[in-house]
Each structure stands twice: as structure tokens, then as C-alpha cells.
mmCIF file of C-alpha atoms in Angstrom:
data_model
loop_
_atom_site.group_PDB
_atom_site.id
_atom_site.type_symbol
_atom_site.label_atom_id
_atom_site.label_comp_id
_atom_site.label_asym_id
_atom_site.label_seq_id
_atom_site.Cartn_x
_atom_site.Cartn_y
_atom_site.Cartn_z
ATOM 1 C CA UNK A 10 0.000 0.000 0.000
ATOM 2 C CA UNK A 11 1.394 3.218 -0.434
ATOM 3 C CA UNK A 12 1.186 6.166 2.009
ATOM 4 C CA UNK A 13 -1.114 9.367 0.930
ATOM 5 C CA UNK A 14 0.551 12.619 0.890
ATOM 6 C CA UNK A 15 -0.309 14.022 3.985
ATOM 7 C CA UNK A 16 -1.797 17.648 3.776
ATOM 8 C CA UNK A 17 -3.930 20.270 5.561
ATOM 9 C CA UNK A 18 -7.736 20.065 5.056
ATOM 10 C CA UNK A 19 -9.364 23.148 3.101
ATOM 11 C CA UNK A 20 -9.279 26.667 4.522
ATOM 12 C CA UNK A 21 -12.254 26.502 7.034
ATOM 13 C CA UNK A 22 -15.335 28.585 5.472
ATOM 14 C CA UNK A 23 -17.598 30.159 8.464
ATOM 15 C CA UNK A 24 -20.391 29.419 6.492
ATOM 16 C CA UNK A 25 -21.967 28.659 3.213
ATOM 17 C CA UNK A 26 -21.007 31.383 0.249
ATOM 18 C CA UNK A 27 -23.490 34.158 0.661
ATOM 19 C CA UNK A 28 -25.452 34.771 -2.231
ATOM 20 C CA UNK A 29 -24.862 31.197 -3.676
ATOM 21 C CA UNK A 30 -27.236 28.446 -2.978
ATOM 22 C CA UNK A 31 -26.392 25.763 -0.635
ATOM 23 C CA UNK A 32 -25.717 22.509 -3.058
ATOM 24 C CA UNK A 33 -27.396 20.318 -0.424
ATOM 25 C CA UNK A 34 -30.386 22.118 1.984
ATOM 26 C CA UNK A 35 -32.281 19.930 4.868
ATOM 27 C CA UNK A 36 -35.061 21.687 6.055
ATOM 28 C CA UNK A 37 -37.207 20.625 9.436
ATOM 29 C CA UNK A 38 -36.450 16.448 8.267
ATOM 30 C CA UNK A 39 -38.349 14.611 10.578
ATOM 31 C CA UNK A 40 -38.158 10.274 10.679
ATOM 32 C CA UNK A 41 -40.207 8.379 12.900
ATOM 33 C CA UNK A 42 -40.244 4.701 13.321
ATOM 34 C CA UNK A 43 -43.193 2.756 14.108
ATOM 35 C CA UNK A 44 -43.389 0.864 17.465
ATOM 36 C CA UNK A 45 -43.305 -3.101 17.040
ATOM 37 C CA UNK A 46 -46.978 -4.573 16.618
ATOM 38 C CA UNK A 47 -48.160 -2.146 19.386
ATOM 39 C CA UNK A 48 -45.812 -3.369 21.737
ATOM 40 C CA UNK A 49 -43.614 -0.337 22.094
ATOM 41 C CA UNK A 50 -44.261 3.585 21.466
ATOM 42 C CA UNK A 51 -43.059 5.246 17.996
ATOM 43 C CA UNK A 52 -39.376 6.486 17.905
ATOM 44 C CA UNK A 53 -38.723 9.677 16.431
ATOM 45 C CA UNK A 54 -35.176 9.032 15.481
ATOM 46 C CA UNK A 55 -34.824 12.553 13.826
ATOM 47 C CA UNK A 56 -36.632 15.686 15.027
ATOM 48 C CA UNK A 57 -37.086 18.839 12.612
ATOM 49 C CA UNK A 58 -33.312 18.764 11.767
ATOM 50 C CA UNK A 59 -32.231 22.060 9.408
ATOM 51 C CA UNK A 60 -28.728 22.509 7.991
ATOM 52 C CA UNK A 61 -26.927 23.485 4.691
ATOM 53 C CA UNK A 62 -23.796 22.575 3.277
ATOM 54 C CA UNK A 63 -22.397 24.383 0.684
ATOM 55 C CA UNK A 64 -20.251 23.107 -2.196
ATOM 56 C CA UNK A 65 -16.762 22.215 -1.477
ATOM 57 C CA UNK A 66 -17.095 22.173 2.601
ATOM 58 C CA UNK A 67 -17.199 20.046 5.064
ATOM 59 C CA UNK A 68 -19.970 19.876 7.630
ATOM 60 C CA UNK A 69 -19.094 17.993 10.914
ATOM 61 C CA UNK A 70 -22.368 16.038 12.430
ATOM 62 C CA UNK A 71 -21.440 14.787 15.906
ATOM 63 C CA UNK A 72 -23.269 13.471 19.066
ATOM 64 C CA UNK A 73 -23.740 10.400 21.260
ATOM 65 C CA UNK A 74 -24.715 6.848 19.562
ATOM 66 C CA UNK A 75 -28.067 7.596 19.073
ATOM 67 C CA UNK A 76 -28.862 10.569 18.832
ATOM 68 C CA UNK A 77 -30.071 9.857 14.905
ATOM 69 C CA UNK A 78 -26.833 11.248 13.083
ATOM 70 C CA UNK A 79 -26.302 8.240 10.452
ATOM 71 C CA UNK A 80 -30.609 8.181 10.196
ATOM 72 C CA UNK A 81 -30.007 11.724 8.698
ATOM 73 C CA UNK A 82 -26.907 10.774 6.539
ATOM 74 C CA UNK A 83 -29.124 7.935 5.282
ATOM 75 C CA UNK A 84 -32.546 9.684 4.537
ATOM 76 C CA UNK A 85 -29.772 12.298 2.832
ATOM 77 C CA UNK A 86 -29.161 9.642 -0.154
ATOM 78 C CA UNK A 87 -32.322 8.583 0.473
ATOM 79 C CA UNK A 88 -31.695 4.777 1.681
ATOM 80 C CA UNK A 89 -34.249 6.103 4.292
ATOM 81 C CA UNK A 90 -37.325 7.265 3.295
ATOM 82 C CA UNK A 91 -37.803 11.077 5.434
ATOM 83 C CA UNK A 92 -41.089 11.186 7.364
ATOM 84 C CA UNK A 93 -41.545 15.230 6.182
ATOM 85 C CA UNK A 94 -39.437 18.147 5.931
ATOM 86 C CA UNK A 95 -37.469 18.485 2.363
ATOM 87 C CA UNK A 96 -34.117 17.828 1.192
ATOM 88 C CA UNK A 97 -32.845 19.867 -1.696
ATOM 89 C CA UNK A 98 -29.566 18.813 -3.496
ATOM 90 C CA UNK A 99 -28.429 21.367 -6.071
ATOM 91 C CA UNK A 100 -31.671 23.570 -6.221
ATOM 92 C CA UNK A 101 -33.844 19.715 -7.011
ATOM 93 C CA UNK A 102 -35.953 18.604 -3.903
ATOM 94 C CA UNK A 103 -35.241 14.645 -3.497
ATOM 95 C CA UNK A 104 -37.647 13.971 -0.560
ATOM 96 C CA UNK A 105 -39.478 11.992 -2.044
ATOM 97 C CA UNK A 106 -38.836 11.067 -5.794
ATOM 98 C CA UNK A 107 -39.431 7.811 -6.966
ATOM 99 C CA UNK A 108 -36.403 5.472 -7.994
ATOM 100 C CA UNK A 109 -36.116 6.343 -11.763
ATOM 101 C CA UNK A 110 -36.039 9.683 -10.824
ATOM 102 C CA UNK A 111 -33.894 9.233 -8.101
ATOM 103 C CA UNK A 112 -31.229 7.646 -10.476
ATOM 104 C CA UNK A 113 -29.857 9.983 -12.460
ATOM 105 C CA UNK A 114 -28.796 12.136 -8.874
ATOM 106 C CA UNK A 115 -27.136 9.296 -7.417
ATOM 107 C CA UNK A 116 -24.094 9.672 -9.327
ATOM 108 C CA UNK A 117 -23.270 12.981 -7.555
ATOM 109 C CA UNK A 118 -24.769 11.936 -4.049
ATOM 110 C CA UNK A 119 -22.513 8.999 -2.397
ATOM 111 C CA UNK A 120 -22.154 7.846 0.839
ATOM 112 C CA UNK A 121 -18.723 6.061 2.733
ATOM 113 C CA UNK A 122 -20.022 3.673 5.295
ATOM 114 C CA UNK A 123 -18.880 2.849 9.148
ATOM 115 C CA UNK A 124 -17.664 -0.682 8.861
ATOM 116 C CA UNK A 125 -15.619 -0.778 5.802
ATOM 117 C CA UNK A 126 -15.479 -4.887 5.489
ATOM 118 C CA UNK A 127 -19.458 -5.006 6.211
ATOM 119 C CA UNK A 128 -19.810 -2.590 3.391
ATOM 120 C CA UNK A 129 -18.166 -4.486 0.466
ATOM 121 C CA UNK A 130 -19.824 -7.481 -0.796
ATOM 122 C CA UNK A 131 -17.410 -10.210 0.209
ATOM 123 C CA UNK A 132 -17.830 -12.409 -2.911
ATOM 124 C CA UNK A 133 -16.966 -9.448 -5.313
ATOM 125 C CA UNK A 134 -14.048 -8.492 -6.127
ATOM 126 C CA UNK A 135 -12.449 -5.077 -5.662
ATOM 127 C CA UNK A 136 -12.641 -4.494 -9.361
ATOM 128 C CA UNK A 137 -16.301 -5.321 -9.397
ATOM 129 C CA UNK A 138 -17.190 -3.330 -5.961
ATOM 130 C CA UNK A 139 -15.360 -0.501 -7.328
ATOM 131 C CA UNK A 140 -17.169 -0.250 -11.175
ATOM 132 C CA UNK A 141 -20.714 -1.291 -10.030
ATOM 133 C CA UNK A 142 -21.755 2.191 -9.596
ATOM 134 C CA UNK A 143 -20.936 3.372 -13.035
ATOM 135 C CA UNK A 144 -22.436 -0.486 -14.346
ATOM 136 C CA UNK A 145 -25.460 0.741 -12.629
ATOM 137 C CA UNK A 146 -25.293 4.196 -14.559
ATOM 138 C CA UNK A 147 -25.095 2.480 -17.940
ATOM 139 C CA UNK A 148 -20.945 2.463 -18.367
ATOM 140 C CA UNK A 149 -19.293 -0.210 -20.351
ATOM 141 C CA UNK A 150 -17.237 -2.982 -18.259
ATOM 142 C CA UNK A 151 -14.110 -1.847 -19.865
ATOM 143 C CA UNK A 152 -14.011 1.658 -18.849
ATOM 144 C CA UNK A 153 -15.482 0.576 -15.816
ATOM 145 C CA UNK A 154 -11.915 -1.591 -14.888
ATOM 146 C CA UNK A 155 -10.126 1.258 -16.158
ATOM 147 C CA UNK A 156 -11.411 3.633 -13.761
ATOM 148 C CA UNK A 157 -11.323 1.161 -10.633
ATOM 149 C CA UNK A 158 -7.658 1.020 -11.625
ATOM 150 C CA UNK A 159 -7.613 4.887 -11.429
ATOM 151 C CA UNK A 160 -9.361 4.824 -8.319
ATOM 152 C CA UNK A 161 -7.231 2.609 -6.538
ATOM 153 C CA UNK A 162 -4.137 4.370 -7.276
ATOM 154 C CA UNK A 163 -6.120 7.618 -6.610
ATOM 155 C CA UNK A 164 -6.391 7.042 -2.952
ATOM 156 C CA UNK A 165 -3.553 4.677 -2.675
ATOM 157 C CA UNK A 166 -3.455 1.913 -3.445
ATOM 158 C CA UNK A 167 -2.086 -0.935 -5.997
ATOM 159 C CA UNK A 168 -4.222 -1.154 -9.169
ATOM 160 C CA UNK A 169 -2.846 -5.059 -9.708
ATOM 161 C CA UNK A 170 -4.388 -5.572 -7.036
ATOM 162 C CA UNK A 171 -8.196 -4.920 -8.467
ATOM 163 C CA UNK A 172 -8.995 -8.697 -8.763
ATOM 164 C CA UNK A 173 -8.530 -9.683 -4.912
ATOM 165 C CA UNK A 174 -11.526 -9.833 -2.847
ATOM 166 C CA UNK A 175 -11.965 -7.795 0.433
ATOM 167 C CA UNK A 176 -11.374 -10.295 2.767
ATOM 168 C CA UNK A 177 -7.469 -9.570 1.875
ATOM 169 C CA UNK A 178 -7.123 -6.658 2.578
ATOM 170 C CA UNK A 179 -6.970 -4.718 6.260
ATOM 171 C CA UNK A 180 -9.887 -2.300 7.499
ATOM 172 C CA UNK A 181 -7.781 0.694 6.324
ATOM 173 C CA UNK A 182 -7.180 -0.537 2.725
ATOM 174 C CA UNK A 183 -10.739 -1.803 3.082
ATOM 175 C CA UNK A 184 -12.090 1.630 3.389
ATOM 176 C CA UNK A 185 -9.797 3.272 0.642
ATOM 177 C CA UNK A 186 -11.461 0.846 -1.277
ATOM 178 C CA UNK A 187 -15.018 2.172 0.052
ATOM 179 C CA UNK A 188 -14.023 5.562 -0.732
ATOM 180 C CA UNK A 189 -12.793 4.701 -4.616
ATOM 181 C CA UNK A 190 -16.159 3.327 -4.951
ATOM 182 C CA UNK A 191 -18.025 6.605 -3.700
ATOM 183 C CA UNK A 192 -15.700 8.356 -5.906
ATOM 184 C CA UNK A 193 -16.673 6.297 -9.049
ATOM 185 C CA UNK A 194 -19.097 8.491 -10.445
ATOM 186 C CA UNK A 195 -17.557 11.594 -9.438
ATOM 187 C CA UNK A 196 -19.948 12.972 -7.272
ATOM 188 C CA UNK A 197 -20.515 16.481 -5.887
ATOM 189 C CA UNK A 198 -21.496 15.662 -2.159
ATOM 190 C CA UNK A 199 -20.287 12.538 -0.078
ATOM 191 C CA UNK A 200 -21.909 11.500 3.001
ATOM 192 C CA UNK A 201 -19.300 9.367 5.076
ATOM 193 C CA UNK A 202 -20.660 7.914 8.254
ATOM 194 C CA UNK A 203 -18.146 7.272 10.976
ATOM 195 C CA UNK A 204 -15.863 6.421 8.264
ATOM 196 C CA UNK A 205 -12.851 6.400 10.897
ATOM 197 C CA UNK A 206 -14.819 5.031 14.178
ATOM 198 C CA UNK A 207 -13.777 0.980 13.462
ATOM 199 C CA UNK A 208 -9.956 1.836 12.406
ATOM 200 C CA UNK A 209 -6.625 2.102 14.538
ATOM 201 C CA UNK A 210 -5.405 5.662 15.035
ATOM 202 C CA UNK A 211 -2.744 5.587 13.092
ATOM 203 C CA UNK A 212 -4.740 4.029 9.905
ATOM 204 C CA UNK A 213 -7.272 7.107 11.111
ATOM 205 C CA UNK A 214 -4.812 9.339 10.372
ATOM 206 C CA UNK A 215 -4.322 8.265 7.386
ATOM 207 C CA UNK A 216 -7.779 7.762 5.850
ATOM 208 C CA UNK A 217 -8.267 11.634 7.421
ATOM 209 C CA UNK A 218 -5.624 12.922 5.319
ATOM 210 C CA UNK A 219 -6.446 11.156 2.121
ATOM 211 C CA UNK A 220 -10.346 12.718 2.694
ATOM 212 C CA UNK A 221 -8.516 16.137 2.781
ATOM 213 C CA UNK A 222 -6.645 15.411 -0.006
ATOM 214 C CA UNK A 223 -9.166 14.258 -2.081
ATOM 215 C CA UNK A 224 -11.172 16.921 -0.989
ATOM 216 C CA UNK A 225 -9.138 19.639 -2.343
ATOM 217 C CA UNK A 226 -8.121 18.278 -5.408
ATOM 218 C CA UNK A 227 -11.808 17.030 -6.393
ATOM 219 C CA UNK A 228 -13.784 19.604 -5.167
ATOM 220 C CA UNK A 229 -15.776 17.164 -3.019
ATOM 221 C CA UNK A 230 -18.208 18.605 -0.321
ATOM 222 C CA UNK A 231 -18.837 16.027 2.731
ATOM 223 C CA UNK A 232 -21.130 15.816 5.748
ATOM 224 C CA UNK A 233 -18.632 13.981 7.946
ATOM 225 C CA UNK A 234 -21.011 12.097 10.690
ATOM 226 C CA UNK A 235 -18.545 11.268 13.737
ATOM 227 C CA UNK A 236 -18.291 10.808 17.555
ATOM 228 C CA UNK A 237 -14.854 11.360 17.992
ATOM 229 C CA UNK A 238 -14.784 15.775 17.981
ATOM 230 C CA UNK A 239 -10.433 15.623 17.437
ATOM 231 C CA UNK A 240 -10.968 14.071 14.230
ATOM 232 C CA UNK A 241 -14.277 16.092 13.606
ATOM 233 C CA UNK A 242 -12.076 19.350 14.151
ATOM 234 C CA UNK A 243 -9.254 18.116 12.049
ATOM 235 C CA UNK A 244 -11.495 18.006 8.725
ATOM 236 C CA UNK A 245 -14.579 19.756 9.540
ATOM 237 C CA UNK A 246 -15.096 23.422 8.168
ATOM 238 C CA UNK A 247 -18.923 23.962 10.447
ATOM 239 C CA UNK A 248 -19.975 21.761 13.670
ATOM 240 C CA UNK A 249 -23.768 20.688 13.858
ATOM 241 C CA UNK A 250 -23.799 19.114 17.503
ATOM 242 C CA UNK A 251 -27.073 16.992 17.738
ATOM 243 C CA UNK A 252 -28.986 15.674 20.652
ATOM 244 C CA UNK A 253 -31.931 13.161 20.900
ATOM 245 C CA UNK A 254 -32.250 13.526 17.092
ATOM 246 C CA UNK A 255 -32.281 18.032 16.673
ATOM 247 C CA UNK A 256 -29.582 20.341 16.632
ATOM 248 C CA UNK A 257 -28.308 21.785 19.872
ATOM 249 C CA UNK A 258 -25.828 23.993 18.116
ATOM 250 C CA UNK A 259 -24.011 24.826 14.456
ATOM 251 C CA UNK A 260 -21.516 27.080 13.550
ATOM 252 C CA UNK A 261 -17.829 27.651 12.218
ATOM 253 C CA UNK A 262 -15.352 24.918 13.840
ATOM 254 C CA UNK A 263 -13.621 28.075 15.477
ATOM 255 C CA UNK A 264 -16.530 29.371 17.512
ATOM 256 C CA UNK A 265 -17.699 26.178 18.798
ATOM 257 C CA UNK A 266 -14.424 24.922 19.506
ATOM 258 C CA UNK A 267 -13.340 27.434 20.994
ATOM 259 C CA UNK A 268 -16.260 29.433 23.166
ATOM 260 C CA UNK A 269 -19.530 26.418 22.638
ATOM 261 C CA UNK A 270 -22.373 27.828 23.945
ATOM 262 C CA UNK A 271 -24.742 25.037 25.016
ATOM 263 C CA UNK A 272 -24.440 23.207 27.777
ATOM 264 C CA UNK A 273 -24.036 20.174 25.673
ATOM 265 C CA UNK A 274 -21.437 20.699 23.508
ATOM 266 C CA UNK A 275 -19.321 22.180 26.469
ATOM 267 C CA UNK A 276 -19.251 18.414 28.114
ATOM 268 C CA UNK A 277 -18.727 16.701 24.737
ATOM 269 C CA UNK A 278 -15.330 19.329 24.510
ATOM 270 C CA UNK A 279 -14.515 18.473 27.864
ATOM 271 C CA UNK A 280 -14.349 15.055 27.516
ATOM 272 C CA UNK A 281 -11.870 15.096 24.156
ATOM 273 C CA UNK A 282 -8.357 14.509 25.834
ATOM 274 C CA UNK A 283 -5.981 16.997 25.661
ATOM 275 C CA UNK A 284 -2.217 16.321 24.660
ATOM 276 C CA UNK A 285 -0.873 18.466 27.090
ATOM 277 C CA UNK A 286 -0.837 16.630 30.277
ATOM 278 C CA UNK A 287 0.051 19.475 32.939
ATOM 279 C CA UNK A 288 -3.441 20.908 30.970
ATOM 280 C CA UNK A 289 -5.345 18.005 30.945
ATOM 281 C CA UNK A 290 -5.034 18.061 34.754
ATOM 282 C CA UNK A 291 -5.628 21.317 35.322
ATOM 283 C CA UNK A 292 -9.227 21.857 33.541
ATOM 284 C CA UNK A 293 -12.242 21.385 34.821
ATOM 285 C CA UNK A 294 -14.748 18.327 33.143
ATOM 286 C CA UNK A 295 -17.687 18.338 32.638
ATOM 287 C CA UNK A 296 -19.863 15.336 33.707
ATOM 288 C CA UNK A 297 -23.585 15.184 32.139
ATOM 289 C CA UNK A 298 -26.234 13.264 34.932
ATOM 290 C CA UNK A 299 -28.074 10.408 33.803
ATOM 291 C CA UNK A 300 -28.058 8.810 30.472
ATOM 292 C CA UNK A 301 -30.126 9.844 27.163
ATOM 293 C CA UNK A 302 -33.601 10.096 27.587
ATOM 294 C CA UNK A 303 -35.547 7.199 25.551
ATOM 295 C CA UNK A 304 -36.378 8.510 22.127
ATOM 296 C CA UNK A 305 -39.531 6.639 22.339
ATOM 297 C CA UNK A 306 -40.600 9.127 25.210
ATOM 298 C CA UNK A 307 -38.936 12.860 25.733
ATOM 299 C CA UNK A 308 -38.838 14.420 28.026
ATOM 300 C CA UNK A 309 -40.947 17.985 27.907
ATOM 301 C CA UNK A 310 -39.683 21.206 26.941
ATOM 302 C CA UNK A 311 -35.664 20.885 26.352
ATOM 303 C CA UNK A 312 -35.010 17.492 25.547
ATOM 304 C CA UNK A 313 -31.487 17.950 27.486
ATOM 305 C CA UNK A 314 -32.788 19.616 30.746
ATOM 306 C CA UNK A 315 -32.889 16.362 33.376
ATOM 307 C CA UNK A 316 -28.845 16.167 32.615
ATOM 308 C CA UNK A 317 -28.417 20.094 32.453
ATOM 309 C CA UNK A 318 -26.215 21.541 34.845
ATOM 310 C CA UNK A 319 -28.289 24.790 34.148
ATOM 311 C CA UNK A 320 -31.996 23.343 33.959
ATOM 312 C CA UNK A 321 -34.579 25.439 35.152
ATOM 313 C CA UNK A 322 -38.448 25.625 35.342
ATOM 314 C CA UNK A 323 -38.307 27.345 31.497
ATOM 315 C CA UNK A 324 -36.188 24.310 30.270
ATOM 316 C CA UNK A 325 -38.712 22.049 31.431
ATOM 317 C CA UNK A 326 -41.806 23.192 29.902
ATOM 318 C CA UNK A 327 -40.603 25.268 26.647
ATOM 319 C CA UNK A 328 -38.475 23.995 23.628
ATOM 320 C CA UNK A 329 -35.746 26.090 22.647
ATOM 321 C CA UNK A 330 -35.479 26.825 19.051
ATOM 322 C CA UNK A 331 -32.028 27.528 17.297
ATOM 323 C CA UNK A 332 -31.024 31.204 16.981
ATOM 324 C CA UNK A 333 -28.390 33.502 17.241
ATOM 325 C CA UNK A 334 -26.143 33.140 20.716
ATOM 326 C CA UNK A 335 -25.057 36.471 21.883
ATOM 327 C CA UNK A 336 -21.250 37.652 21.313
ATOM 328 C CA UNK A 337 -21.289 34.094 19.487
ATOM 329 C CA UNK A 338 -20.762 35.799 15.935
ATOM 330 C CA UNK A 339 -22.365 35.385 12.373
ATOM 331 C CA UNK A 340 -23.618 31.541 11.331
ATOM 332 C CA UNK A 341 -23.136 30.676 15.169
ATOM 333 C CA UNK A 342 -26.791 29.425 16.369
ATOM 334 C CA UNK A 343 -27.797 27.514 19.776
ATOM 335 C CA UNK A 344 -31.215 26.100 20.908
ATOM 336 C CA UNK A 345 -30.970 26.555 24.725
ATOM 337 C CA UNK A 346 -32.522 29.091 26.743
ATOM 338 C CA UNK A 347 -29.641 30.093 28.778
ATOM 339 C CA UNK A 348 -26.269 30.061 26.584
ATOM 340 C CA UNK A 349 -23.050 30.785 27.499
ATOM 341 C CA UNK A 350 -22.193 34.401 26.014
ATOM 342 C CA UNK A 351 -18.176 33.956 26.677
#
């Protein structure tokens, strides 16, 4: 395998180009899935979630397992089918098109998935896994191989290699090959889901810095859904912190990082390690109460209030809505009652 150049991510963008349209829009999605045969209470997995990523940036999505971040990724290239709200991808709502509609789009709308070996069919081989996509847009099987062997040098690694199956290759080199196959049909917007959360830091590194790479010389947009807020700040242009499936917070990766202003997002930042060690003892952590509520029944008012530090009787009967967080500057929003302002 050989090693990716290793390279800064894209000049962080505080928000989508004013004046230019967002090339992918999500407005109030909602998904709800039904109980089981009465037994148990609908889930709403995703709750009026609103966001827009503009060409060429990268939008981080982060939270606690869930809290309905890879249900939005997936209703996004519509492998999930959205309860209401709209979804607009370069000025065309998808919502709800049929599939022949819907077919055209997905060359420009891919998506890199979590477990890289559980992604690839494990009785195709890479060749095949790699040229499907453009099979399935009507390409011929020769320039098919030929751009699988592009691919696979593309994010590095050996084209001779095309006819092995995945089973021979290591999670890493497994998900390079997951990302050549997103990349077949040279798409606009790429939706990877924890596409570093099952690999060893090191290979994380690695797979990070090929993204960036790619990134900048492809022009590729993502919505990078993650856990793990190093790596999110690493690659991410904008934050979109999410709770109990809607948005707590959004803004530029510089504001949130550095002054959050929900409650939320401060104990998510205070739990990310710190390299310094004489720092990492020094500052104070942050320790939510409780576990997540059950999505099946919320609590009232601010879904976050019974593990709020700051809770009170307003938080338990009203539902913040996202806006503007004082002294937080432009594109920095917050749905909580009582943000921090420093």
C-alpha cells in the first residue's frame, strides 16, 4: 500500500457562500419509526433537523450513539425514506422522488459507510465493488476496470491488485477501497458515516488525510457524521452538535471549539483529551447526569434539561429553538434558553 501525501484540510469557510445556494439544503427532516406490533411507542429518530452545506465544505455532524446522526446521513441519499421536511440537493428537492427519478442524482450523491469490510460485498471483487456504480449508470465494463484502476491508485493503493476480494485486505485498505467506490461516479457531495470510528489511530490518520486530499483536489463537499470531535475538528469546516435527534448547536469549527455555547457541547469538549498533560489536569470536566432520555418518550420542553447543569423551570416546559447566541458571531446558532455568552 502506499502512504497518501499528507496535507492540511481546506481553509475553514464560516459558512456557506453568501449569495450562492447551498448545493445540499435539509429543512425541518423529521423520521419516525413505528413501534413493534403495538408493543412499544413510535421512535422519532430525527426531530425537525435544518442545515446546509455548501459546495466544497465540510460539515461535521457529531453526538452520542443515538442521537439519529447516520438516520439523517441515510434519509440524505435517500436509503431512508424522510417522514416530512425536504431535502434539496443542487436547487432539485429529493424527498421523495421515486427510484427512476432518483437515479440519475445518485451519481453525484454517495455515501462512505462505518464498517468498511461489512460494506463491500465479500464475494466481489475489488474491481467489481469498485465499477458497479458506473455499471449501474449504464458504463461499459471496460471503462469501468479502467477507472477502478484509477481509483485505486487515486487514494492509494495498488491497481494489480483490483482482482482480490476484500477479505485480503486490512480495514484501512478496506475503506480506501469504500471511498474509490463513492468516488466512481464523481460525485458532488459525499456522506461518510463514521468512516474512521472501526480503524486504529494511526490508519485514522491516514484515511483523514487522504479525505482532505481528495477533498481539495476534487472539489468534493462532505457531511462527515462522527463521535470522535479531534478528528471532527481536524477536517470539519462547520460543527452541527445533535442531541436526541435536533440540533443543539451549528456554527464555524472556530466558535464552537473554541467558546460552545450550550451546555451540551461544552461536556462533549470536555471530555476530548488533551495532549498536554500538565493541561489536561488542570481543567475542569464536565460530567452530564443520567443517560439519554428514551427517544420513544422525551422528556418535555428541552429534551437535554434532566442532565443540564443549568436546567430550570423554562427548560422544562418550553423547547428552545435555534437562533443567534449572543457575542457568538455570524452563522453561530444555539437552541438553549440560557447560553453561554463567553
Amino acid at each position: 500500500m502506499t502512504t497518501p501525501r499528507t496535507s492540511p484540510p481546506p481553509a475553514a469557510a464560516d459558512s456557506p457562500s453568501r449569495g450562492t445556494a447551498p448545493l445540499l439544503s435539509v429543512r425541518d427532516v423529521t423520521r419516525t419509526f413505528p413501534g413493534k406490533r403495538g408493543r412499544t411507542a413510535p421512535v422519532r429518530a430525527v426531530d425537525g433537523v435544518s442545515f446546509d452545506v455548501a459546495a466544497g465544505e465540510t460539515l461535521g455532524l457529531v453526538g452520542e450513539s443515538g442521537c439519529g446522526k447516520s438516520t439523517t446521513g441515510r434519509m440524505i441519499v435517500r436509503l431512508l425514506e424522510p417522514t416530512s421536511g425536504s431535502i434539496t440537493f443542487d436547487g432539485r428537492d429529493i424527498s421523495h422522488l421515486g427510484q427512476r427519478e432518483l437515479h440519475p442524482l445518485r451519481r453525484h450523491l454517495q455515501m462512505v459507510f462505518q464498517d468498511p469490510h461489512a460494506s463491500l460485498n465479500p464475494r466481489q471483487t475489488v474491481a467489481r465493488i469498485i465499477a458497479e456504480p458506473l455499471l449501474a449508470q449504464g458504463g461499459s465494463a471496460v471503462d469501468a476496470r479502467r477507472r477502478a484502476a484509477d481509483l485505486m491508485e487515486l487514494v492509494g493503493l495498488i491497481p494489480e491488485h483490483l482482482d482480490r476480494y476484500p477479505h485480503e485486505f486490512s480495514g484501512g485498505q478496506a475503506q480506501r477501497i469504500g471511498i474509490a467506490r463513492a468516488l466512481a461516479t464523481g460525485p458532488r457531495l459525499v456522506i461518510a458515516d463514521e468512516p474512521v470510528s472501526a480503524l486504529d489511530v494511526s490508519v485514522q490518520a491516514q484515511i483523514v488525510n487522504l479525505m482532505a486530499r481528495l477533498q481539495r483536489e476534487l472539489g468534493l463537499a462532505y457531511l462527515f457524521i462522527a463521535h470522535d470531535l479531534s478528528v471532527v475538528k481536524r477536517v470539519c469546516n462547520r460543527v452541527a452538535v445533535m442531541y436526541l435527534g435536533r440540533i443543539v448547536e451549528i456554527g464555524p469549527k472556530e466558535r464552537v471549539y473554541a467558546a460552545p455555547a450550550h451546555p451540551y457541547t461544552r461536556a462533549l469538549l470536555s471530555a476530548v483529551p488533551l495532549p498536554d498533560p500538565v493541561a489536561e489536569r488542570a481543567r475542569e470536566r464536565l460530567t452530564l447526569l443520567g443517560d439519554p432520555p428514551n427517544p420513544a418518550a422525551p422528556p418535555p420542553g428541552c429534551t437535554f434539561h434532566p442532565r443540564c447543569p443549568k436546567a430550570q423551570d423554562r427548560c422544562r416546559t418550553e423547547a428552545p429553538v435555534l437562533s443567534g447566541a449572543e457575542r457568538s458571531g455570524a452563522g453561530h446558532r444555539v437552541a438553549c434558553h440560557f447560553p453561554e455568552t463567553v
